[in-house]
């Protein structure tokens, strides 16, 4: 009954899964998402390849010991600056949820997760003057997009004794972006013009992962993933394909002290494969990305390790889609968070806060990201 | 303290969640970096009416007998002084017959007229022109719709003058009256079998101008009231003083040099009223692909359209439901009816915004790309329009004077893939 309730809750959870928006997600496929649990979000993503509740490494599912589901919501308080001006923005999204549980009598774990792949949520306002009927008429343009790409992941992990865990996953990449352009004329004898279009995306990907435990205090993880390409339809007509990246990840986890655990990872994605596709469709291209993360989790009470641990993280990464040719955006973030489990560890709440700086030339933004996660173990 | 901190933290998180739920995503955009797809291009084009299919009804040969609203059938009658640029008009009323006896106790009794009053309603006047004076003349009771300016105006002479009404400058509209008493009653006396009074109006003012006066259709036509004394000798109260009111039975006005429709031009208004019908042929390709932000119907008048200051005429443009020529049904949806108020003198090209009507053509291809033109109020305004058509040309043949649509539109926005 409880499981049924959980599944019902999952079905009722908002179907939109989107990460934080950014002006650096205006071009190309959007702002890449990070399929991280709230715990790993607080750790800067440094534990992502080892976290069974995150969606980076299918082998990490091997750490899941009981059926559980986790949800995350993300509040974004952002300040954007570019040569056209600045503005403070905010939004709420649901970037990630997952459900996973072990198989009986087998050292295996299966899981399903739904995560944001790229986010194309933005509204851009600009002003111009056009010559109409021999008169200069000021106009205000608004270009907006809602949607993006999401991925549905079916994953499994298998434990080989205690030392090795291997995993694999299959990703269904889908989504849509509803684009809308609206022009309002200062001369009201001209009617406002609204035009809209809808882009839809479809693709699949696979990934393989492995974790090698060198005793209880040290582990290594690796992941490789191929997403093939995504088909792009505009208003139900095929307009092209875009190559999606190969992803490579390598992570280390080290329990430095009984109360202190450290982890770091490097993720590389070959987004340059999409460059030619984007350029051929009039875009500004893309480039490979690298993300380096470091996280530390301090457990005050070893008897109750899930009660208010202190999590800290730091990360630096590059972003794939260029605003200005030859000038790749980058982001830097520091994060902190904690969490609590209750009801005999059957339920828990995690919270994480990250301050992010992103920039590329004259374009910059900074944001506070508040991630709130709920975990349920029926 | 730690409990207080916990509550404070929980409250902060709650507040953050609540405020974050108010989505605000609009940021300034620097183009071309933040303008995927570029910017929208706006174009302007002129599309003439379909050649030979722009017309006005009734046609010239039917003008004498046809028309949508007959002269005198409008909501007002025109009256103007000599020299008024729009036209010279005289108004005519014929009242219902007045019997020479009144019925008292089932017995017809003779009476004598003590006094009389003729009421007129001023619907509109040029409020900037003072010294308005209305002159009432007696006309033959046989006056009817065949009357013309040439037959009526010679009758408006002192010999037939009943009275005049000085209209104060402060009276812009409403009822004014002429009272006839004493020996002047002979001017409206009904003698013998002729029991009908008909009057003609002319006017004067400081400068040439016009007024519009009430009509039968406007339910404010003139009234003729006779105050009489009936002699009833077989009663104690031997004398009765009834008032005999006679309403207007017929009204019209006559115009010097009325507009005669010409088939090669598009006549709108006048009396009897004409309506224009313009047809266009925008291609399906254009209607499918363009986002029309403004569509203006441009009409070039053959001669200035002169109206009465402070009492403007209205050119009404209506979408046509089905193109059946003169009897085309027109829309009743106010969304697709455009009223444009004309200035006192319209000598330049007339521009009427019909964006909504063109949007209708875009959304419903079964609708004919036609518009109907009429002057409002029909047959009751000084504004009479005659426009060039596709069958005529202006003084400079190189200048397009035919009815035309000027359309400002955007092509489909080049949304960037992906």
XYZ file of N, CA and C in Angstrom, chain A residues 23 31 46 48-49 73 75 109 130 138 157 163 174 198 203 216 232 247 266 273 275 301-302 314 322 329 338-339 346:
87
model
N 21.105 32.892 -18.938
C 21.251 33.508 -20.256
C 22.247 32.728 -21.103
N 20.666 25.357 -21.289
C 21.574 25.245 -20.153
C 21.594 23.797 -19.678
N 30.605 16.804 -6.098
C 31.825 16.013 -5.942
C 31.556 14.543 -5.684
N 28.961 12.909 -6.958
C 27.965 12.483 -7.930
C 28.171 11.081 -8.458
N 29.400 10.705 -8.698
C 29.666 9.382 -9.273
C 29.514 8.270 -8.246
N 13.466 20.094 -5.502
C 12.988 21.338 -6.120
C 14.110 22.360 -6.037
N 15.025 26.476 -6.289
C 14.665 27.878 -6.415
C 15.898 28.653 -6.858
N 20.606 -3.710 -8.060
C 19.697 -2.599 -7.770
C 19.183 -2.040 -9.103
N 12.166 50.778 -35.763
C 12.065 50.344 -37.153
C 11.391 51.443 -37.965
N 9.369 53.130 -32.465
C 10.017 52.276 -31.460
C 9.225 50.977 -31.272
N 22.408 -1.772 -11.390
C 23.776 -1.949 -10.909
C 23.904 -3.338 -10.311
N 33.988 -5.329 -3.633
C 34.998 -4.466 -4.241
C 34.509 -3.770 -5.495
N 14.034 13.300 -24.274
C 12.869 13.861 -24.953
C 12.569 15.234 -24.380
N 6.991 25.488 -31.898
C 7.326 24.497 -30.877
C 8.363 23.540 -31.439
N 15.674 11.454 -28.548
C 16.936 10.749 -28.707
C 17.085 9.710 -27.615
N 36.850 0.259 3.018
C 35.730 1.163 3.346
C 36.099 2.645 3.206
N 15.440 16.816 -34.015
C 14.751 18.074 -33.700
C 13.623 18.283 -34.706
N 30.140 11.412 -22.733
C 30.497 11.923 -21.405
C 31.459 10.952 -20.749
N 35.768 14.535 -11.955
C 35.948 15.320 -13.184
C 34.997 14.751 -14.226
N 30.955 18.026 -30.593
C 30.326 17.236 -31.649
C 29.066 17.890 -32.196
N 28.816 21.068 -32.589
C 29.175 22.380 -33.137
C 28.752 22.535 -34.601
N 27.762 13.285 14.320
C 27.415 12.181 15.195
C 27.501 10.884 14.412
N 28.523 10.092 14.711
C 28.725 8.873 13.951
C 27.650 7.833 14.230
N 32.521 22.727 -3.866
C 33.036 23.778 -4.740
C 33.210 23.160 -6.122
N 27.964 28.691 -26.912
C 28.626 29.986 -26.934
C 27.631 31.092 -27.261
N 31.582 30.221 -22.211
C 31.167 30.590 -20.857
C 31.680 29.586 -19.826
N 22.764 20.626 4.328
C 22.641 19.642 5.385
C 21.373 18.845 5.138
N 21.029 17.998 6.101
C 19.829 17.191 5.933
C 19.497 16.470 7.217
N 13.086 6.507 7.428
C 12.190 6.245 6.294
C 11.868 7.522 5.522
